[in-house]
């Protein structure tokens, strides 16, 4: 990631290029696509009318190819992510990537890949996410990084343990860029706060999180999971033992979630309340948070909650129950590549006398399962790449991970493993929908 950012120079008069005009005429687009996308986006950011917002977004995804622009599809995808419809969100993002690539729109391609990076990262597909953000950085070669790509790259750098590089990348954003993209500005503030927190600057991180909260309130952004400053503030303060302050932000999150009752929103609220509680009450709240998040597409926060629950159980002396949840957190993290949560969970698991077990099919990420099902159905790697709008190399990478996780060596064994797991999927595996409308 650092290498990609280093190779991306600033735009100059000599390197600036005019994007090619789209070969598709405006008449080819559905006249209501923009209205549907805008309505879904407004409702989603406001944090109300989740069913209407989802219906509008799915209507955009149902439109024929070329009927919706890349920007329309990106707006729909963001709404679908916020309502926990990960499969349709990925379909919208795949189409947005393809649309921008066909038009030769490098800036649009960067935005689409950055958005798909976020969706894949959230679902636990770190390898697929990193592949997208590397391509996004390379697509920006010769021009200034877009704010969306810059923020996504900074997140990747933080995940790799390089918060100083992430902060430098974010600080390079210009005020006019932030003013022109208010929604992305909230994510920029969240990313900068995360980098500060990793550098042990708790007060600096908290200041940025509160600024994000103020800006969201002023802009009428009431969605609890779009840029969850309150959740980050709760976790940050709880780690410092400042539980009374943390509880206030957990309560704020609960207020926001009342208008947006998705599994992710409810799970984050329960987890936030759990980390500020103690004893058996903390265990009860975190256990419920884990059950709720297990039914959401948010694998990263599910793994974190399982770790926090294991830690809470250890504090109450129930080491046997703690091992179960620590093992789940370590397994999810190991299969997804999230080292920070995984290392903490493994250390506490070993201290509790436990060990990791063989991975199961339910730990496949959303994209890995899509690849696995297509391959098991007889599709070639090239066919899969065309269907998912990714490179054949990315398909090979996903398939390698699938084989490793399921301990199989061939496509025939893969099909058998998927059939065997279909009727015995672990409780809490993320819901999936088939078809564009779910």
Short mmCIF file of C-alpha atoms in Angstrom, two decimals:
data_model
loop_
_atom_site.label_atom_id
_atom_site.label_comp_id
_atom_site.label_asym_id
_atom_site.label_seq_id
_atom_site.Cartn_x
_atom_site.Cartn_y
_atom_site.Cartn_z
CA UNK A 1 0.00 0.00 0.00
CA UNK A 2 2.82 2.42 0.90
CA UNK A 3 4.50 1.64 -2.44
CA UNK A 4 1.28 2.40 -4.34
CA UNK A 5 0.86 5.77 -2.64
CA UNK A 6 4.51 6.64 -3.17
CA UNK A 7 4.21 6.03 -6.92
CA UNK A 8 1.19 8.30 -7.28
CA UNK A 9 2.39 11.83 -8.07
CA UNK A 10 0.45 15.03 -7.64
CA UNK A 11 -1.42 16.36 -10.63
CA UNK A 12 0.42 18.98 -12.66
CA UNK A 13 -0.48 20.92 -15.78
CA UNK A 14 1.59 18.44 -17.79
CA UNK A 15 -0.04 15.31 -16.38
CA UNK A 16 -3.64 16.47 -16.09
CA UNK A 17 -5.88 14.73 -18.62
CA UNK A 18 -9.44 15.23 -19.71
CA UNK A 19 -11.47 12.09 -19.15
CA UNK A 20 -12.85 10.47 -22.32
CA UNK A 21 -16.48 11.04 -23.01
CA UNK A 22 -18.74 8.10 -22.32
CA UNK A 23 -19.56 6.05 -25.42
CA UNK A 24 -23.04 5.59 -23.93
CA UNK A 25 -25.49 8.38 -24.46
CA UNK A 26 -27.50 9.94 -21.69
CA UNK A 27 -30.63 8.61 -23.40
CA UNK A 28 -29.46 5.06 -22.64
CA UNK A 29 -29.82 5.72 -18.95
CA UNK A 30 -33.09 5.25 -17.16
CA UNK A 31 -34.63 8.69 -16.50
CA UNK A 32 -35.49 7.75 -12.92
CA UNK A 33 -32.13 6.21 -11.98
CA UNK A 34 -30.71 9.39 -10.52
CA UNK A 35 -33.91 10.18 -8.61
CA UNK A 36 -34.01 6.70 -7.09
CA UNK A 37 -30.33 6.84 -6.15
CA UNK A 38 -30.65 10.31 -4.65
CA UNK A 39 -33.73 9.41 -2.63
CA UNK A 40 -32.10 6.27 -1.24
CA UNK A 41 -28.96 8.23 -0.33
CA UNK A 42 -30.84 11.05 1.42
CA UNK A 43 -32.91 8.65 3.51
CA UNK A 44 -29.93 6.46 4.36
CA UNK A 45 -27.72 9.32 5.52
CA UNK A 46 -30.57 10.80 7.53
CA UNK A 47 -30.98 7.42 9.23
CA UNK A 48 -34.69 7.01 8.63
CA UNK A 49 -36.97 5.11 6.27
CA UNK A 50 -34.65 2.14 5.90
CA UNK A 51 -37.23 0.05 4.02
CA UNK A 52 -37.96 2.79 1.48
CA UNK A 53 -34.26 3.58 1.11
CA UNK A 54 -33.49 -0.09 0.47
CA UNK A 55 -36.33 -0.43 -2.05
CA UNK A 56 -35.08 2.59 -4.03
CA UNK A 57 -31.51 1.30 -4.00
CA UNK A 58 -32.53 -2.19 -5.13
CA UNK A 59 -34.57 -0.64 -7.94
CA UNK A 60 -31.38 1.02 -9.21
CA UNK A 61 -29.53 -2.32 -9.13
CA UNK A 62 -32.39 -3.99 -11.07
CA UNK A 63 -32.03 -1.57 -13.96
CA UNK A 64 -30.44 -2.93 -17.15
CA UNK A 65 -26.74 -2.44 -17.83
CA UNK A 66 -25.96 1.16 -18.83
CA UNK A 67 -29.30 2.39 -17.48
CA UNK A 68 -27.62 3.70 -14.30
CA UNK A 69 -24.38 5.65 -14.09
CA UNK A 70 -21.45 4.64 -11.93
CA UNK A 71 -22.35 7.40 -9.46
CA UNK A 72 -25.97 6.19 -9.28
CA UNK A 73 -24.74 2.67 -8.54
CA UNK A 74 -22.31 3.93 -5.89
CA UNK A 75 -25.11 5.80 -4.11
CA UNK A 76 -27.29 2.70 -4.23
CA UNK A 77 -24.45 0.50 -2.99
CA UNK A 78 -23.82 2.73 0.01
CA UNK A 79 -27.48 2.51 0.99
CA UNK A 80 -27.50 -1.27 0.55
CA UNK A 81 -24.43 -1.59 2.76
CA UNK A 82 -26.12 0.52 5.42
CA UNK A 83 -29.22 -1.72 5.38
CA UNK A 84 -27.04 -4.85 5.65
CA UNK A 85 -27.78 -6.07 2.12
CA UNK A 86 -24.18 -7.01 1.33
CA UNK A 87 -24.86 -9.22 -1.74
CA UNK A 88 -26.80 -6.53 -3.62
CA UNK A 89 -24.31 -3.88 -2.48
CA UNK A 90 -21.48 -5.87 -4.04
CA UNK A 91 -23.47 -6.34 -7.25
CA UNK A 92 -23.99 -2.60 -7.47
CA UNK A 93 -20.30 -1.98 -6.80
CA UNK A 94 -19.23 -4.56 -9.38
CA UNK A 95 -21.36 -2.79 -11.96
CA UNK A 96 -20.05 0.62 -10.90
CA UNK A 97 -16.47 -0.58 -11.39
CA UNK A 98 -17.34 -2.00 -14.82
CA UNK A 99 -19.22 1.15 -15.86
CA UNK A 100 -16.31 3.44 -14.93
CA UNK A 101 -13.80 1.14 -16.66
CA UNK A 102 -15.83 1.06 -19.89
CA UNK A 103 -16.06 4.86 -19.89
CA UNK A 104 -12.33 5.19 -19.28
CA UNK A 105 -13.12 7.35 -16.26
CA UNK A 106 -10.09 6.89 -14.00
CA UNK A 107 -11.42 9.13 -11.24
CA UNK A 108 -14.74 7.29 -11.27
CA UNK A 109 -12.95 3.96 -11.30
CA UNK A 110 -10.95 5.02 -8.24
CA UNK A 111 -14.15 6.00 -6.38
CA UNK A 112 -15.84 2.72 -7.27
CA UNK A 113 -12.85 0.61 -6.24
CA UNK A 114 -12.48 2.54 -2.98
CA UNK A 115 -16.16 1.93 -2.20
CA UNK A 116 -15.81 -1.76 -3.01
CA UNK A 117 -12.71 -1.88 -0.81
CA UNK A 118 -14.79 -0.68 2.14
CA UNK A 119 -17.54 -3.22 1.50
CA UNK A 120 -15.09 -6.11 1.18
CA UNK A 121 -13.07 -5.03 4.21
CA UNK A 122 -16.21 -4.76 6.34
CA UNK A 123 -17.23 -8.28 5.31
CA UNK A 124 -13.84 -9.65 6.34
CA UNK A 125 -12.45 -10.11 2.81
CA UNK A 126 -9.14 -8.39 3.41
CA UNK A 127 -7.36 -9.91 0.40
CA UNK A 128 -10.07 -8.81 -2.01
CA UNK A 129 -10.22 -5.39 -0.39
CA UNK A 130 -6.47 -4.88 -0.70
CA UNK A 131 -6.51 -5.96 -4.34
CA UNK A 132 -9.10 -3.27 -5.07
CA UNK A 133 -7.35 -0.46 -3.25
CA UNK A 134 -4.03 -1.25 -4.95
CA UNK A 135 -5.72 -1.03 -8.35
CA UNK A 136 -7.42 2.21 -7.27
CA UNK A 137 -4.04 3.71 -6.35
CA UNK A 138 -2.52 2.61 -9.66
CA UNK A 139 -5.51 3.96 -11.58
CA UNK A 140 -4.75 7.35 -10.01
CA UNK A 141 -1.15 7.37 -11.29
CA UNK A 142 -0.38 10.69 -12.94
CA UNK A 143 -3.13 12.54 -11.13
CA UNK A 144 -3.92 13.60 -7.59
CA UNK A 145 -5.48 10.94 -5.39
CA UNK A 146 -9.22 11.38 -4.98
CA UNK A 147 -10.49 11.87 -1.44
CA UNK A 148 -12.28 8.49 -1.46
CA UNK A 149 -9.14 6.65 -2.52
CA UNK A 150 -7.01 8.61 -0.06
CA UNK A 151 -9.30 7.72 2.86
CA UNK A 152 -9.46 4.05 1.88
CA UNK A 153 -5.68 3.83 1.49
CA UNK A 154 -5.24 5.38 4.94
CA UNK A 155 -7.51 2.72 6.42
CA UNK A 156 -5.39 0.02 4.78
CA UNK A 157 -2.23 1.59 6.18
CA UNK A 158 -3.72 1.62 9.68
CA UNK A 159 -4.66 -2.04 9.31
CA UNK A 160 -1.03 -2.72 8.40
CA UNK A 161 0.19 -0.95 11.53
CA UNK A 162 1.38 2.25 9.84
CA UNK A 163 -0.71 5.02 11.43
CA UNK A 164 1.92 7.72 10.84
CA UNK A 165 1.86 7.08 7.09
CA UNK A 166 -1.94 7.00 7.18
CA UNK A 167 -2.13 10.34 8.97
CA UNK A 168 0.30 11.94 6.53
CA UNK A 169 -1.78 10.70 3.61
CA UNK A 170 -4.98 12.08 5.12
CA UNK A 171 -3.41 15.41 6.09
CA UNK A 172 -2.47 15.93 2.43
CA UNK A 173 -6.16 16.37 1.54
CA UNK A 174 -6.96 19.97 0.64
CA UNK A 175 -9.71 21.99 2.38
CA UNK A 176 -11.52 22.49 -0.94
CA UNK A 177 -11.59 18.70 -1.50
CA UNK A 178 -13.13 18.14 1.92
CA UNK A 179 -15.67 20.92 1.40
CA UNK A 180 -16.70 19.46 -1.96
CA UNK A 181 -17.42 16.02 -0.50
CA UNK A 182 -19.17 16.48 2.88
CA UNK A 183 -20.15 12.80 3.23
CA UNK A 184 -16.58 11.68 2.58
CA UNK A 185 -15.36 14.35 5.01
CA UNK A 186 -17.02 12.43 7.86
CA UNK A 187 -15.15 9.26 6.89
CA UNK A 188 -11.93 11.28 6.58
CA UNK A 189 -12.34 12.53 10.15
CA UNK A 190 -13.03 8.99 11.35
CA UNK A 191 -9.93 7.69 9.57
CA UNK A 192 -7.75 10.45 10.98
CA UNK A 193 -9.07 9.74 14.48
CA UNK A 194 -8.25 6.06 14.04
CA UNK A 195 -4.68 6.89 13.05
CA UNK A 196 -4.33 9.19 16.07
CA UNK A 197 -5.68 6.50 18.40
CA UNK A 198 -3.17 3.96 17.08
CA UNK A 199 -0.43 6.48 17.85
CA UNK A 200 -1.73 6.65 21.45
CA UNK A 201 -2.98 10.22 21.00
CA UNK A 202 -6.27 9.59 22.82
CA UNK A 203 -7.21 13.25 23.30
CA UNK A 204 -6.42 14.09 19.69
CA UNK A 205 -8.46 11.13 18.44
CA UNK A 206 -11.39 12.01 20.68
CA UNK A 207 -11.36 15.62 19.50
CA UNK A 208 -11.62 14.47 15.87
CA UNK A 209 -14.43 12.02 16.69
CA UNK A 210 -16.42 14.74 18.42
CA UNK A 211 -15.85 17.06 15.47
CA UNK A 212 -17.23 14.33 13.20
CA UNK A 213 -20.27 14.02 15.47
CA UNK A 214 -20.87 17.78 15.43
CA UNK A 215 -20.56 17.96 11.66
CA UNK A 216 -22.95 15.05 11.20
CA UNK A 217 -25.53 16.66 13.49
CA UNK A 218 -25.25 19.97 11.62
CA UNK A 219 -25.61 18.22 8.25
CA UNK A 220 -28.57 16.14 9.36
CA UNK A 221 -26.65 12.86 9.11
CA UNK A 222 -28.35 10.58 11.62
CA UNK A 223 -27.34 7.14 10.42
CA UNK A 224 -25.64 5.29 13.30
CA UNK A 225 -23.42 3.10 11.09
CA UNK A 226 -22.39 5.39 8.22
CA UNK A 227 -19.50 7.01 10.10
CA UNK A 228 -20.00 5.71 13.67
CA UNK A 229 -18.01 8.30 15.60
CA UNK A 230 -19.98 7.49 18.78
CA UNK A 231 -18.94 3.82 18.65
CA UNK A 232 -15.27 4.64 18.12
CA UNK A 233 -15.42 7.16 20.99
CA UNK A 234 -17.06 4.59 23.29
CA UNK A 235 -14.41 1.95 22.62
CA UNK A 236 -11.57 4.47 22.92
CA UNK A 237 -12.75 5.84 26.27
CA UNK A 238 -13.61 2.40 27.67
CA UNK A 239 -10.06 1.22 26.95
CA UNK A 240 -8.85 4.18 29.02
CA UNK A 241 -11.12 3.27 31.93
CA UNK A 242 -13.23 6.40 31.36
CA UNK A 243 -16.48 4.47 31.52
CA UNK A 244 -18.79 7.31 32.54
CA UNK A 245 -17.80 9.37 29.51
CA UNK A 246 -17.96 6.29 27.28
CA UNK A 247 -21.49 5.51 28.49
CA UNK A 248 -22.72 8.90 27.23
CA UNK A 249 -21.59 8.10 23.69
CA UNK A 250 -23.05 4.60 23.85
CA UNK A 251 -26.36 6.23 24.77
CA UNK A 252 -26.06 8.59 21.81
CA UNK A 253 -25.58 5.61 19.52
CA UNK A 254 -28.68 3.98 20.95
CA UNK A 255 -30.71 7.10 20.19
CA UNK A 256 -29.49 7.11 16.58
CA UNK A 257 -30.19 3.40 16.13
CA UNK A 258 -33.85 3.82 17.05
CA UNK A 259 -34.50 5.17 13.56
CA UNK A 260 -32.26 2.66 11.79
CA UNK A 261 -32.85 -0.79 13.37
CA UNK A 262 -30.51 -2.93 11.27
CA UNK A 263 -28.56 -5.85 12.73
CA UNK A 264 -25.29 -3.91 12.44
CA UNK A 265 -26.72 -0.84 14.20
CA UNK A 266 -28.29 -2.87 17.00
CA UNK A 267 -25.16 -4.99 17.39
CA UNK A 268 -22.87 -1.97 17.69
CA UNK A 269 -25.15 -0.39 20.29
CA UNK A 270 -25.18 -3.59 22.36
CA UNK A 271 -21.41 -3.92 22.08
CA UNK A 272 -20.92 -0.28 23.12
CA UNK A 273 -23.18 -0.76 26.14
CA UNK A 274 -21.33 -3.96 26.96
CA UNK A 275 -17.86 -2.41 27.09
CA UNK A 276 -19.01 0.25 29.56
CA UNK A 277 -20.74 -2.28 31.82
CA UNK A 278 -19.05 -4.72 34.17
CA UNK A 279 -19.44 -8.25 35.51
CA UNK A 280 -22.37 -10.38 34.40
CA UNK A 281 -24.15 -7.39 32.86
CA UNK A 282 -21.23 -6.85 30.48
CA UNK A 283 -21.32 -10.54 29.56
CA UNK A 284 -25.07 -10.42 28.86
CA UNK A 285 -24.83 -7.35 26.63
CA UNK A 286 -21.78 -8.56 24.71
CA UNK A 287 -23.29 -12.02 24.23
CA UNK A 288 -26.42 -10.46 22.73
CA UNK A 289 -24.25 -8.15 20.60
CA UNK A 290 -22.41 -11.19 19.24
CA UNK A 291 -25.65 -12.96 18.37
CA UNK A 292 -26.96 -9.89 16.57
CA UNK A 293 -23.74 -9.10 14.70
CA UNK A 294 -23.41 -12.73 13.63
CA UNK A 295 -26.54 -12.17 11.54
CA UNK A 296 -25.03 -9.05 9.93
CA UNK A 297 -22.46 -8.80 7.13
CA UNK A 298 -20.07 -6.94 9.45
CA UNK A 299 -17.48 -9.65 10.09
CA UNK A 300 -14.83 -7.33 11.53
CA UNK A 301 -17.05 -6.03 14.32
CA UNK A 302 -18.43 -9.50 14.94
CA UNK A 303 -14.87 -10.75 15.51
CA UNK A 304 -14.11 -7.80 17.79
CA UNK A 305 -17.27 -8.44 19.83
CA UNK A 306 -16.44 -12.13 20.22
CA UNK A 307 -13.03 -11.10 21.57
CA UNK A 308 -14.57 -8.57 23.97
CA UNK A 309 -17.05 -11.21 25.17
CA UNK A 310 -14.24 -13.71 25.74
CA UNK A 311 -12.35 -11.10 27.69
CA UNK A 312 -15.42 -10.27 29.82
CA UNK A 313 -16.03 -13.96 30.55
CA UNK A 314 -12.40 -14.35 31.56
CA UNK A 315 -12.82 -11.50 34.04
CA UNK A 316 -15.83 -13.25 35.57
CA UNK A 317 -13.86 -16.48 35.90
CA UNK A 318 -15.78 -18.49 33.27
CA UNK A 319 -12.70 -19.55 31.30
CA UNK A 320 -14.45 -22.47 29.57
CA UNK A 321 -17.09 -20.23 27.98
CA UNK A 322 -14.43 -17.59 27.29
CA UNK A 323 -12.41 -20.06 25.20
CA UNK A 324 -15.36 -20.67 22.87
CA UNK A 325 -15.71 -16.99 22.00
CA UNK A 326 -11.99 -16.27 21.89
CA UNK A 327 -11.57 -19.20 19.50
CA UNK A 328 -14.30 -17.79 17.26
CA UNK A 329 -12.69 -14.34 17.30
CA UNK A 330 -9.26 -15.78 16.50
CA UNK A 331 -10.64 -17.98 13.72
CA UNK A 332 -12.61 -15.18 12.06
CA UNK A 333 -9.59 -12.89 12.27
CA UNK A 334 -7.15 -15.51 11.00
CA UNK A 335 -9.32 -16.38 8.00
CA UNK A 336 -9.90 -12.73 7.18
CA UNK A 337 -6.36 -11.51 7.82
CA UNK A 338 -7.21 -9.02 10.60
CA UNK A 339 -4.05 -9.44 12.66
CA UNK A 340 -4.75 -6.98 15.49
CA UNK A 341 -7.94 -8.62 16.78
CA UNK A 342 -6.64 -12.11 16.03
CA UNK A 343 -3.42 -11.68 18.00
CA UNK A 344 -5.24 -10.40 21.07
CA UNK A 345 -7.76 -13.25 20.89
CA UNK A 346 -5.06 -15.91 20.41
CA UNK A 347 -3.00 -14.60 23.33
CA UNK A 348 -5.99 -14.63 25.69
CA UNK A 349 -7.11 -18.03 24.35
CA UNK A 350 -3.72 -19.56 25.10
CA UNK A 351 -3.72 -18.00 28.58
CA UNK A 352 -7.10 -19.66 29.12
CA UNK A 353 -5.72 -23.05 28.09
CA UNK A 354 -7.40 -23.20 24.68
CA UNK A 355 -6.22 -23.71 21.12
CA UNK A 356 -7.49 -23.06 17.61
CA UNK A 357 -9.43 -25.68 15.71
CA UNK A 358 -9.83 -26.46 12.04
CA UNK A 359 -11.59 -23.68 10.08
CA UNK A 360 -15.15 -24.25 8.85
CA UNK A 361 -17.09 -23.24 5.75
CA UNK A 362 -19.00 -20.57 7.68
CA UNK A 363 -15.84 -18.45 7.94
CA UNK A 364 -15.70 -17.83 4.18
CA UNK A 365 -16.15 -14.17 3.30
CA UNK A 366 -19.02 -13.01 1.10
CA UNK A 367 -16.80 -12.78 -1.99
CA UNK A 368 -14.99 -16.06 -1.26
CA UNK A 369 -18.33 -17.84 -1.00
CA UNK A 370 -19.48 -16.32 -4.29
CA UNK A 371 -16.28 -17.51 -5.98
CA UNK A 372 -16.57 -20.95 -4.37
CA UNK A 373 -20.19 -21.42 -5.44
CA UNK A 374 -19.48 -20.35 -9.03
CA UNK A 375 -16.46 -22.66 -9.24
CA UNK A 376 -18.36 -25.55 -7.63
CA UNK A 377 -21.06 -24.99 -10.24
CA UNK A 378 -18.56 -25.59 -13.04
CA UNK A 379 -17.43 -22.05 -13.92
CA UNK A 380 -13.81 -21.50 -14.96
CA UNK A 381 -11.63 -18.90 -13.26
CA UNK A 382 -12.01 -16.63 -16.28
CA UNK A 383 -15.80 -17.02 -16.22
CA UNK A 384 -15.84 -16.15 -12.52
CA UNK A 385 -13.66 -13.09 -13.15
CA UNK A 386 -16.05 -11.86 -15.83
CA UNK A 387 -19.10 -12.43 -13.64
CA UNK A 388 -17.66 -10.58 -10.64
CA UNK A 389 -15.79 -7.88 -12.60
CA UNK A 390 -12.41 -8.78 -11.05
CA UNK A 391 -9.16 -10.06 -12.53
CA UNK A 392 -8.43 -13.79 -12.98
CA UNK A 393 -5.53 -13.33 -10.55
CA UNK A 394 -7.96 -12.09 -7.89
CA UNK A 395 -10.14 -15.16 -8.49
CA UNK A 396 -7.09 -17.40 -8.05
CA UNK A 397 -6.28 -15.63 -4.78
CA UNK A 398 -9.82 -16.12 -3.45
CA UNK A 399 -9.86 -19.76 -4.55
CA UNK A 400 -6.53 -20.41 -2.82
CA UNK A 401 -7.96 -18.98 0.40
CA UNK A 402 -11.12 -21.08 0.03
CA UNK A 403 -9.10 -24.27 -0.45
CA UNK A 404 -6.98 -23.44 2.59
CA UNK A 405 -9.93 -22.61 4.82
CA UNK A 406 -11.90 -25.72 3.85
CA UNK A 407 -8.85 -28.01 3.68
CA UNK A 408 -9.70 -29.24 0.16
CA UNK A 409 -7.45 -29.81 -2.85
CA UNK A 410 -9.76 -29.90 -5.86
CA UNK A 411 -12.95 -28.45 -7.33
CA UNK A 412 -14.77 -31.72 -6.75
CA UNK A 413 -13.82 -31.68 -3.05
CA UNK A 414 -14.88 -28.03 -2.89
CA UNK A 415 -18.36 -28.87 -4.19
CA UNK A 416 -18.68 -31.66 -1.61
CA UNK A 417 -17.54 -29.35 1.20
CA UNK A 418 -20.08 -26.68 0.25
CA UNK A 419 -22.90 -29.21 0.05
CA UNK A 420 -21.95 -30.63 3.43
CA UNK A 421 -21.97 -27.19 5.04
CA UNK A 422 -25.22 -26.04 3.43
CA UNK A 423 -27.44 -27.80 5.94
CA UNK A 424 -25.26 -27.20 8.97
CA UNK A 425 -24.13 -23.60 8.68
CA UNK A 426 -23.14 -22.12 12.02
CA UNK A 427 -25.76 -20.00 13.75
CA UNK A 428 -25.19 -16.41 12.84
CA UNK A 429 -23.70 -16.89 9.39
CA UNK A 430 -24.50 -13.71 7.42
CA UNK A 431 -27.76 -13.80 5.50
CA UNK A 432 -27.32 -13.96 1.74
CA UNK A 433 -29.77 -13.22 -1.02
CA UNK A 434 -29.77 -14.56 -4.53
CA UNK A 435 -30.83 -12.40 -7.43
CA UNK A 436 -30.71 -8.65 -7.71
CA UNK A 437 -33.72 -7.90 -5.56
CA UNK A 438 -32.83 -10.28 -2.73
#
